[in-house]
GROMACS .gro file of C-alpha atoms in nm:
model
  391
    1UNK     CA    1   0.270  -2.889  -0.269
    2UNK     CA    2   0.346  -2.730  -0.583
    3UNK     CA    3   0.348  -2.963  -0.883
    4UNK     CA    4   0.652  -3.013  -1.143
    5UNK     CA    5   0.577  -2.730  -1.356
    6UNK     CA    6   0.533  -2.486  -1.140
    7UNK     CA    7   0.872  -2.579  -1.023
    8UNK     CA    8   1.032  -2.579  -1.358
    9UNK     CA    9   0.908  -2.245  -1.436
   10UNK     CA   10   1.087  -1.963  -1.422
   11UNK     CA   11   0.987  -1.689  -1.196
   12UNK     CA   12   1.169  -1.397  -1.329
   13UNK     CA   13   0.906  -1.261  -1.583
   14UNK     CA   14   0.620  -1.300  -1.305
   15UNK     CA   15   0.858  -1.067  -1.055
   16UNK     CA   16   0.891  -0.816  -1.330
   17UNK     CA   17   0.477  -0.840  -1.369
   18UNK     CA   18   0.496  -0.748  -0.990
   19UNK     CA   19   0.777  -0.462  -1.003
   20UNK     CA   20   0.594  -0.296  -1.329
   21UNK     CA   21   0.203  -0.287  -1.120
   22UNK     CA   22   0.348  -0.184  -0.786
   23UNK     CA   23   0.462   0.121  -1.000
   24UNK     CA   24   0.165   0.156  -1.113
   25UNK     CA   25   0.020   0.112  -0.697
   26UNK     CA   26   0.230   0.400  -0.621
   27UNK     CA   27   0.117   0.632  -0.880
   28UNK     CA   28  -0.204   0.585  -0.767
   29UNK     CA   29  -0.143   0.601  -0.414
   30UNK     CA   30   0.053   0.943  -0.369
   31UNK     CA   31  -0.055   1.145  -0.715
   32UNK     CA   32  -0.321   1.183  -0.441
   33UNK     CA   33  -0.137   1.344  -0.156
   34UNK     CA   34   0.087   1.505  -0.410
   35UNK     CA   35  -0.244   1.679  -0.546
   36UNK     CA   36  -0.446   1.758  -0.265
   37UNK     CA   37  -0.325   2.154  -0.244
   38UNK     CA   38  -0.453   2.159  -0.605
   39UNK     CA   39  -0.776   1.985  -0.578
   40UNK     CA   40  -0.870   2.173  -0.314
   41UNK     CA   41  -0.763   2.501  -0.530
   42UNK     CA   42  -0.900   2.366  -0.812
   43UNK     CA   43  -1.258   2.268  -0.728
   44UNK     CA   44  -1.255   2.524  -0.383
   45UNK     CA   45  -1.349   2.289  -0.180
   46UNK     CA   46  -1.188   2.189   0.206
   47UNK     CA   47  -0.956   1.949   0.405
   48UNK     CA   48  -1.334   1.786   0.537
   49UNK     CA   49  -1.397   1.720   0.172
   50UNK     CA   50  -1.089   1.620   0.035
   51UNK     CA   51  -1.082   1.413   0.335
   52UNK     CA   52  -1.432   1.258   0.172
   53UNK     CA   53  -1.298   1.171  -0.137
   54UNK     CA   54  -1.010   0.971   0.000
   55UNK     CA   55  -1.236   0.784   0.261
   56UNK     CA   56  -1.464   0.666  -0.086
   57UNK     CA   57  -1.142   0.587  -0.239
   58UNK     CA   58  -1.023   0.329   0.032
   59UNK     CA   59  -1.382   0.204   0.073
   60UNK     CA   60  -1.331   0.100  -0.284
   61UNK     CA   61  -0.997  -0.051  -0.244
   62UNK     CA   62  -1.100  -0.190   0.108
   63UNK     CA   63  -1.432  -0.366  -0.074
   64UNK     CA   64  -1.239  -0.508  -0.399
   65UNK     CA   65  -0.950  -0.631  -0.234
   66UNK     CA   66  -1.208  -0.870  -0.082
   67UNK     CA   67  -1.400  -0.935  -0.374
   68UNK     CA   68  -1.019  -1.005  -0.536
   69UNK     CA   69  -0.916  -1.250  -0.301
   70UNK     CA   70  -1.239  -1.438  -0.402
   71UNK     CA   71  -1.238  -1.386  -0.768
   72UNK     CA   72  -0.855  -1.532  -0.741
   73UNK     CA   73  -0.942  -1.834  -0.595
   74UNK     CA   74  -1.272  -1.868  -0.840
   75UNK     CA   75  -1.079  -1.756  -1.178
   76UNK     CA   76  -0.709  -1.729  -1.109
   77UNK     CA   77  -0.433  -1.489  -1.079
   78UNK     CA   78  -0.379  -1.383  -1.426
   79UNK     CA   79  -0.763  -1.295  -1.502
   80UNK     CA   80  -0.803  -1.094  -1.192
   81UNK     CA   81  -0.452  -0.884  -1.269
   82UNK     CA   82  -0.627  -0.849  -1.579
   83UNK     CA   83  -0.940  -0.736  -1.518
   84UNK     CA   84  -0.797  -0.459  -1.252
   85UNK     CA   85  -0.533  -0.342  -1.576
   86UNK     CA   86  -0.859  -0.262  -1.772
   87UNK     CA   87  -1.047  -0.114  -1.421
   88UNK     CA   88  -0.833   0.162  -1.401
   89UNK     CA   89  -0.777   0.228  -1.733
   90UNK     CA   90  -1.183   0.337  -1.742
   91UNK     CA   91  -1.121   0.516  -1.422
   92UNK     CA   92  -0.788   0.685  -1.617
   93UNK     CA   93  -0.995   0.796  -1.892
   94UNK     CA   94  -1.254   0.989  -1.633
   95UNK     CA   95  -0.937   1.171  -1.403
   96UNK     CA   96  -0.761   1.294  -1.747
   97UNK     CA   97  -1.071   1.459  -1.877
   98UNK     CA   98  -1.243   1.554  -1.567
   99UNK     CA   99  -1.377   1.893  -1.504
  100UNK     CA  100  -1.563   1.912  -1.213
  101UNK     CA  101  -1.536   1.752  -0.832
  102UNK     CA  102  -1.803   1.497  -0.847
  103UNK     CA  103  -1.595   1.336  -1.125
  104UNK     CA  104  -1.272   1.328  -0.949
  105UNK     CA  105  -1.478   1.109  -0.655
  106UNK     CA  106  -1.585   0.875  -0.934
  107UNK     CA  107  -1.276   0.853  -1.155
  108UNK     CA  108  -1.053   0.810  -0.827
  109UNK     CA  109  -1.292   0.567  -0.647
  110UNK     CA  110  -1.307   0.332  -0.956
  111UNK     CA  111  -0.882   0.383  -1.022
  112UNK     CA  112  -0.924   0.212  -0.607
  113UNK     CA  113  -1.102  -0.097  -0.776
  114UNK     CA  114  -0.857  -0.182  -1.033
  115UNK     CA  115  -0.577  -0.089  -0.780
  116UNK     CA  116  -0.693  -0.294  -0.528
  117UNK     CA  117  -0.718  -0.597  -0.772
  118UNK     CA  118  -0.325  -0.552  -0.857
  119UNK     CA  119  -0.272  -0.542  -0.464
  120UNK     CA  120  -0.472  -0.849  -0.396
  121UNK     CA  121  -0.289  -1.059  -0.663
  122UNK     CA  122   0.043  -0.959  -0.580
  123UNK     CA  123   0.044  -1.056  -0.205
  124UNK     CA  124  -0.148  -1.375  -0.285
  125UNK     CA  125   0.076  -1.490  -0.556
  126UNK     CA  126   0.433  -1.347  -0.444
  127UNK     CA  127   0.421  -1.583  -0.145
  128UNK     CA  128   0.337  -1.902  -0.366
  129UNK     CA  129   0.628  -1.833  -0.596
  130UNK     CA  130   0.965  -2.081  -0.594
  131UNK     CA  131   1.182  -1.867  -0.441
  132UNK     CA  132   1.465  -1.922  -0.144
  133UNK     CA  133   1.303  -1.655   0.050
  134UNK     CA  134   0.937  -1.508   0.043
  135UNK     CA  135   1.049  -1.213   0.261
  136UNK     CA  136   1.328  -1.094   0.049
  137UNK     CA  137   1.083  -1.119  -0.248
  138UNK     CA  138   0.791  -0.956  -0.088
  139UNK     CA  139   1.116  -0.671   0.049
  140UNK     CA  140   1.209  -0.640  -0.292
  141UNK     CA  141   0.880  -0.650  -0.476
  142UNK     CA  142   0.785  -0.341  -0.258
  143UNK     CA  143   1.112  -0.139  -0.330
  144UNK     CA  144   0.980  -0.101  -0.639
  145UNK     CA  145   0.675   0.092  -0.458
  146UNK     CA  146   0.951   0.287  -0.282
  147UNK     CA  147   1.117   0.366  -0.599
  148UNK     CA  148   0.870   0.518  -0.831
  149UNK     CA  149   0.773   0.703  -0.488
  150UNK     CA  150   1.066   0.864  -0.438
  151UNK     CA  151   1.098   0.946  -0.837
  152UNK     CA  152   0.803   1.050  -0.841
  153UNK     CA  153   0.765   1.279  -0.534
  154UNK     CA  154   1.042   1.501  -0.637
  155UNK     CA  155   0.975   1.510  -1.021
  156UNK     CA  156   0.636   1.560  -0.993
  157UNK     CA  157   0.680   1.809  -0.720
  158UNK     CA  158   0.924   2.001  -0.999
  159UNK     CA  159   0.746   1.973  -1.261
  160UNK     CA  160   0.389   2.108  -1.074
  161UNK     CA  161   0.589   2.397  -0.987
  162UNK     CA  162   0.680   2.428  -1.354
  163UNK     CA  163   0.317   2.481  -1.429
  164UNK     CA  164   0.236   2.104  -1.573
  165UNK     CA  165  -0.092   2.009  -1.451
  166UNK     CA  166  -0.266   1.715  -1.253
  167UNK     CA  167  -0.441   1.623  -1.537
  168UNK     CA  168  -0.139   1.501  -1.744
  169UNK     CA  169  -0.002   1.266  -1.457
  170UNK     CA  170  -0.249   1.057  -1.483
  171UNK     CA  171  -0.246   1.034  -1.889
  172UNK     CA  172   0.082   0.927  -1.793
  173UNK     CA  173  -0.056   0.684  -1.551
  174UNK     CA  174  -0.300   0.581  -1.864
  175UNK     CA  175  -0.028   0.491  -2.115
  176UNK     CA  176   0.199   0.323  -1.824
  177UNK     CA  177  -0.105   0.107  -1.769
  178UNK     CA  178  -0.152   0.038  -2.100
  179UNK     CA  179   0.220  -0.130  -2.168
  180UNK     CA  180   0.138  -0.317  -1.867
  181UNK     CA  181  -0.175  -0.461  -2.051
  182UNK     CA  182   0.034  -0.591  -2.307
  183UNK     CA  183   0.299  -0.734  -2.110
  184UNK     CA  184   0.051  -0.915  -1.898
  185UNK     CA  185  -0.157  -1.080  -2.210
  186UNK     CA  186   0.179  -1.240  -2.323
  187UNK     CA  187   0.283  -1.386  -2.010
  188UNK     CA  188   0.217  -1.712  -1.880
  189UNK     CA  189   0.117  -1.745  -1.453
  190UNK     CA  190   0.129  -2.102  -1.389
  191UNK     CA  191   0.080  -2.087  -1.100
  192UNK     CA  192  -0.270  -2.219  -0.921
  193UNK     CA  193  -0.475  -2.030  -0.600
  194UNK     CA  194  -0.514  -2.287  -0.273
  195UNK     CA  195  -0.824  -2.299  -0.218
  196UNK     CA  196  -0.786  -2.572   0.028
  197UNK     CA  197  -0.849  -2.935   0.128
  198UNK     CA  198  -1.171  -2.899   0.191
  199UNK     CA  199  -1.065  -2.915   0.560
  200UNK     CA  200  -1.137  -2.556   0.666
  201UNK     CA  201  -1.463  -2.309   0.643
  202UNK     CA  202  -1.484  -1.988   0.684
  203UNK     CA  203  -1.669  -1.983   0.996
  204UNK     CA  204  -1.385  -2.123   1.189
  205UNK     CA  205  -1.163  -1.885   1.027
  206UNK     CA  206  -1.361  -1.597   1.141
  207UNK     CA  207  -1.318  -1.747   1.541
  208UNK     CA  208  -0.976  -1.709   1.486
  209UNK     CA  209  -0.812  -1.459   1.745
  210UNK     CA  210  -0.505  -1.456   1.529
  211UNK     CA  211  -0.707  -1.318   1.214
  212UNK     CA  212  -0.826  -1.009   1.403
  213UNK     CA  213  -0.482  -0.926   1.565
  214UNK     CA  214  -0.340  -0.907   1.197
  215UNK     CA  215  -0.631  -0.702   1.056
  216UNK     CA  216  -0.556  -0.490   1.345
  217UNK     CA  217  -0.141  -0.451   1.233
  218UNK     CA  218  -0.194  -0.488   0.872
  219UNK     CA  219  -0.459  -0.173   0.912
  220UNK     CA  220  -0.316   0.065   1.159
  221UNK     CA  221   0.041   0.031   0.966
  222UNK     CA  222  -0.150   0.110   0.631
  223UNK     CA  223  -0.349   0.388   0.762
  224UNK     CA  224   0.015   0.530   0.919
  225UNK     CA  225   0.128   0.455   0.536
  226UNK     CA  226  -0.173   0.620   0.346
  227UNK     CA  227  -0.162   0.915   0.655
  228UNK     CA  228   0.155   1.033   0.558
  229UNK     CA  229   0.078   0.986   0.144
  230UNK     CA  230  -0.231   1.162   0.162
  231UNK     CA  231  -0.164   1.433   0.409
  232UNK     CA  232   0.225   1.506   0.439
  233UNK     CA  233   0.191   1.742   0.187
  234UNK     CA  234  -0.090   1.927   0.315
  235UNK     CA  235   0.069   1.915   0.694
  236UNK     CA  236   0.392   2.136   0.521
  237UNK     CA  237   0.195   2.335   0.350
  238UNK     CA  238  -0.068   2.492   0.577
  239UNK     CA  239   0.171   2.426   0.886
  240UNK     CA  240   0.450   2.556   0.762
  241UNK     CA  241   0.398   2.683   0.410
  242UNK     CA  242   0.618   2.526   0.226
  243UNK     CA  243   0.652   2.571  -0.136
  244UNK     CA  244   0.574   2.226  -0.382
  245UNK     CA  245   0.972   2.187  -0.424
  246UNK     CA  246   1.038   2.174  -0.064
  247UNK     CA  247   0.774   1.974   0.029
  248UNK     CA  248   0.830   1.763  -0.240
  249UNK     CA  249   1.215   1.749  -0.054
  250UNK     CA  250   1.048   1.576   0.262
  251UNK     CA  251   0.828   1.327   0.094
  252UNK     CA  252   1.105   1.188  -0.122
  253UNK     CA  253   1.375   1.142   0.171
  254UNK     CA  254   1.091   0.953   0.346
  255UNK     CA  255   1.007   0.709   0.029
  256UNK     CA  256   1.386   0.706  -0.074
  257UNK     CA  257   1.452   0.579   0.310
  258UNK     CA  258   1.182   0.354   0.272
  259UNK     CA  259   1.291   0.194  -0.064
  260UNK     CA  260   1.663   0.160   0.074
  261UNK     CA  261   1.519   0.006   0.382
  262UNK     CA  262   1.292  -0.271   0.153
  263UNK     CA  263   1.663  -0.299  -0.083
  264UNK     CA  264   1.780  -0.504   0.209
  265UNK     CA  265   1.497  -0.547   0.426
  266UNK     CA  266   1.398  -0.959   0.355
  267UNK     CA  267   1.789  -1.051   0.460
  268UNK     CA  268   1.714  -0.843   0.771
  269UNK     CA  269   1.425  -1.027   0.838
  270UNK     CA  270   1.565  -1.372   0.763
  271UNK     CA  271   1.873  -1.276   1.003
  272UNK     CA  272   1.663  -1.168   1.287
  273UNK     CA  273   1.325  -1.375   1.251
  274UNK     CA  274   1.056  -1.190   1.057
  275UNK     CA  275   0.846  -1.073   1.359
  276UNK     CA  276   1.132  -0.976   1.584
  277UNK     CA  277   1.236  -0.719   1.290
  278UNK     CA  278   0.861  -0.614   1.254
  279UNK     CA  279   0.863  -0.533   1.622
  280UNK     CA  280   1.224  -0.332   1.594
  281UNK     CA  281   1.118  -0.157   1.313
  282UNK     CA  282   0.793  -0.030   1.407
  283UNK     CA  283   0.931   0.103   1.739
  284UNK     CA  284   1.228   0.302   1.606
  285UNK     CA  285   0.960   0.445   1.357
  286UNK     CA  286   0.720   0.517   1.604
  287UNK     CA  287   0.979   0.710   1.819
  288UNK     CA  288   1.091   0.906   1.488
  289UNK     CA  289   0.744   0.986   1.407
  290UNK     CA  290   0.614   1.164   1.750
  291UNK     CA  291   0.966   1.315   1.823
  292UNK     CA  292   0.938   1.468   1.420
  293UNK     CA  293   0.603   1.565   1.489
  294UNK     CA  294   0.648   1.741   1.843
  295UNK     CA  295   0.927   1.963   1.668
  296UNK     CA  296   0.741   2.116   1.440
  297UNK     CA  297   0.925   2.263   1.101
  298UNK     CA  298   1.320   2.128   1.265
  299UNK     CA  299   1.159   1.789   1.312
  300UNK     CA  300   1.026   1.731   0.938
  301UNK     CA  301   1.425   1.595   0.886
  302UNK     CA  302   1.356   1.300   1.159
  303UNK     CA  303   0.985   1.224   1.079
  304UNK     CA  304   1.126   1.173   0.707
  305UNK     CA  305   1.375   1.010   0.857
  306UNK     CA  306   1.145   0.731   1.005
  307UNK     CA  307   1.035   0.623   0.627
  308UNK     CA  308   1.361   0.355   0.707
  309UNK     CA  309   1.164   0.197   0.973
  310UNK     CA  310   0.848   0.185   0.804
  311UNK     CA  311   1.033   0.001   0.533
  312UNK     CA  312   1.053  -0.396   0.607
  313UNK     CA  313   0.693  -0.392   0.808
  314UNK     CA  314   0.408  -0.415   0.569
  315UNK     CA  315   0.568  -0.675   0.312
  316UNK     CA  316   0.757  -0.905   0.616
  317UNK     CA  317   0.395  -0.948   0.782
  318UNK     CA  318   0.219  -1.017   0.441
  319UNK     CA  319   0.462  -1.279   0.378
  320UNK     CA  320   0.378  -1.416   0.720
  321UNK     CA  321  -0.024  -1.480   0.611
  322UNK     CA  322  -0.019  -1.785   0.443
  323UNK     CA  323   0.279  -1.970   0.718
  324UNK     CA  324  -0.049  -1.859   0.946
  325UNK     CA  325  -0.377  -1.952   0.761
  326UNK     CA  326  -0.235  -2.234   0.555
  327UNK     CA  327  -0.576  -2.302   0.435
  328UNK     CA  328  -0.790  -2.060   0.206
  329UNK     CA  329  -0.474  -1.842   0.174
  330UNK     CA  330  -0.621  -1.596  -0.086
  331UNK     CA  331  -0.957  -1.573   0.099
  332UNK     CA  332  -0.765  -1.506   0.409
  333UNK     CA  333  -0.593  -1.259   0.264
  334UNK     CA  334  -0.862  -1.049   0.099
  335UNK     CA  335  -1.023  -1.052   0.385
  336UNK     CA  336  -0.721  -0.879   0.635
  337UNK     CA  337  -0.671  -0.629   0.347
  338UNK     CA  338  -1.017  -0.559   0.292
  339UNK     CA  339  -1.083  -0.509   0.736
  340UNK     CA  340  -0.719  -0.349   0.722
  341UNK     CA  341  -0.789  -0.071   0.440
  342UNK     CA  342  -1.171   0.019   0.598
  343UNK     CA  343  -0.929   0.073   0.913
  344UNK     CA  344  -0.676   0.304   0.726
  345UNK     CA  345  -1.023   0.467   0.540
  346UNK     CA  346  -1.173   0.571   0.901
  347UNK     CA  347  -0.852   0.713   1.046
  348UNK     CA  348  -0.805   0.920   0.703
  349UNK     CA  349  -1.146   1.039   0.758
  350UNK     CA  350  -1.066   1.144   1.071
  351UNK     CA  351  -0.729   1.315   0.993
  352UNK     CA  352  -0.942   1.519   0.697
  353UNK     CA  353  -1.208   1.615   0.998
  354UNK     CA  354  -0.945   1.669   1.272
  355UNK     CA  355  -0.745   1.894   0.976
  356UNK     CA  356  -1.033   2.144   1.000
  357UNK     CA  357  -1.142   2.068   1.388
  358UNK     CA  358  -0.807   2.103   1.602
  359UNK     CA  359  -0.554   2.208   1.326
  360UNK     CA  360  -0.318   2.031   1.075
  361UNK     CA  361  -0.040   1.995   1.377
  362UNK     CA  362  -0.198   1.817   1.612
  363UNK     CA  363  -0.455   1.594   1.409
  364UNK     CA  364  -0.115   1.465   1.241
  365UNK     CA  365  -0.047   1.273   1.541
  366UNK     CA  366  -0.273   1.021   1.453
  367UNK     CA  367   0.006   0.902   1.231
  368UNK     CA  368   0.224   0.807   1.530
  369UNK     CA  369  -0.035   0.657   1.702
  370UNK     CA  370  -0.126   0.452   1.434
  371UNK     CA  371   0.199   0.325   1.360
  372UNK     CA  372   0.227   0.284   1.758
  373UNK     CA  373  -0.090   0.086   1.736
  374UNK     CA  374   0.005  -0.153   1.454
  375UNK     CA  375   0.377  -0.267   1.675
  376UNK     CA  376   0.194  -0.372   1.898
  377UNK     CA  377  -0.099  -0.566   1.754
  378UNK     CA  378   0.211  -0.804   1.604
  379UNK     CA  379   0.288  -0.858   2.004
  380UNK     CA  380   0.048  -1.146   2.013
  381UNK     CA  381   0.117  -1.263   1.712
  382UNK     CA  382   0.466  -1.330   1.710
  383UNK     CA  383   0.398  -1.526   2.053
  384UNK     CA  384   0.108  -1.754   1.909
  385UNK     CA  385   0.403  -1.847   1.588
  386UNK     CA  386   0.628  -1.854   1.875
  387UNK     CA  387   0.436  -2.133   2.052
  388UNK     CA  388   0.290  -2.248   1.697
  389UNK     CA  389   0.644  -2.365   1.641
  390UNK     CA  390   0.733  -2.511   1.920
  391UNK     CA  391   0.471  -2.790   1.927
   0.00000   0.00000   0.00000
């Protein structure tokens, strides 16, 4: 129950918090795919290795998106946003100034740590805001992710082929991070973690069938996600060599599709029932994703196409979490986005090995499956709330 000032408070600047970080998440997230033909160029090293440094960065989101969930409930939301602001500001400093490949790892794997902290605090404390509807918030919190991604795919893409180098994106990154600093030191977060009663441990939690079913959809959906950030690029380029402006095409239809689809998504989900959509969505994707994928170059349009039915899925089952585990919430949370991310960090791994094992075409079909994998892990879910809310 939340108490009378938390009621009287006024939400608005705390939505803004989460619009201006989830900017910042996407930055972070696809200046990595974006870059990957110029790491590799840059440094001379392979897919294998690039393929390395991504697995250490989602070990380090995977780990502190744990550690977050327990430093919310410990210190609260607005110390832990805090602490992840000044994170990847360190990790900033390293990427803008770094010279040689052992410093991208380490700048990159500690930008993870602070990223993972902004992650962490916005799906524990969108869901515990006053609002009419927690999936239209979550829907529209994560258009903003869909925004700056399909801004930023095709004006980074122009400006790369321009000559401006990787380097200055993330001093961009730096001073984006910095405003968000300020911002966040002036606002006031109410709002307290539940921790619980009392009335549940963490042992019983961890017998839960439910709790593995949703690591299992919350993981294979990011790893789809991450799959296509992190390797899209590279798939046109060595597949079909496409230059940084067409490629660049492609990844912003998908995240433009995407960021319509989250516009509108949370009144889609309210209309339907929020797993019902979840299911929809995931299969149209799925079929848009393996029928892309099996026609090579001519099927790029469709697989783009799918980023409309990847749109409502991650943020409708986040907002499902704490209806679920209505004890221990943030814990709970931490914890399916800590097992989810070491999921999406193995199958990256693999699609880096696969890459330079079978080819860039066919180890790109562990996308699809992925995605295929994730629809139907929210099967049993969706009949457990089913019969959850019939008692």
């Amino acid at each position: 129950m939340k108490d009378q000032s938390q009621e009287q408070h006024k939400n608005w600047p705390i939505v803004l918090l989460f619009l201006l970080m989830y900017v910042i998440v996407a930055m972070s997230d696809n200046f990595k795919g974006i870059f990957v033909p110029l790491f590799k160029e840059d440094f001379g090293v392979s897919n294998t290795q690039i393929g390395y440094v991504l697995t250490a960065c989602l070990f380090m989101y995977a780990l502190f998106q744990y550690i977050g969930g327990i430093l919310i409930e410990r210190f609260g939301y607005k110390k832990i946003i805090l602490l992840g602001i000044i994170i990847a500001m360190g990790s900033l400093v390293l990427l803008v100034t770094c010279k040689s490949f052992l410093v991208l790892i380490i700048g990159l794997s500690i930008l993870n740590m602070g990223i993972a902290m902004f992650n962490v605090g916005v799906n524990t404390l969108g869901p515990v805001l006053t609002v009419a509807s927690t999936a239209v918030l979550m829907n529209f919190v994560n258009f903003s992710y869909g925004t700056a991604n399909t801004t930023m795919q095709q004006v980074t893409g122009t400006l790369l082929k321009q000559g401006v180098r990787w380097q200055t994106f993330y001093l961009i990154m730096l001073l984006c991070c910095a405003v968000l600093l300020i911002y966040l030191l002036f606002l006031r977060i109410p709002y307290k973690p539940q921790t619980g009663s009392g009335s549940y441990k963490k042992s019983e939690l961890l017998r839960n069938k439910q709790l593995y079913f949703y690591i299992a959809a919350i993981g294979f959906y990011v790893a789809a996600e991450y799959g296509i950030g992190n390797w899209f690029v590279n798939y046109m380029s060595e597949e079909f060599s496409l230059d940084a402006e067409r490629r660049a095409l492609y990844m912003t239809l998908f995240f433009g599709l995407m960021t319509f689809g989250r516009l509108f998504g949370g009144f889609v989900a309210d209309r339907l029932g929020y797993f019902r959509s979840i299911l929809i969505y995931g299969t149209i994707a799925s079929i848009l994703c393996v029928t892309g994928i099996s026609l090579g170059e001519n099927g790029l349009i469709l697989f783009a196409a799918s980023g409309l039915f990847f749109s409502i899925i991650y943020p409708t089952l986040m907002s499902t979490i704490r209806g679920t585990f209505k004890e221990g919430a943030s814990y709970v949370t931490g914890l399916i986005l800590m097992c989810g991310t070491l999921i999406a960090m193995a199958v990256n791994l693999l699609i880096g090995i696969a890459n330079d094992g079978v080819g860039v075409y066919y180890s790109f079909y562990i996308v699809a499956a992925c995605l295929i994998l994730s629809t139907l892990a929210v099967l049993p879910i969706r009949k457990w709330a089913a019969a959850s809310a019939a008692q």
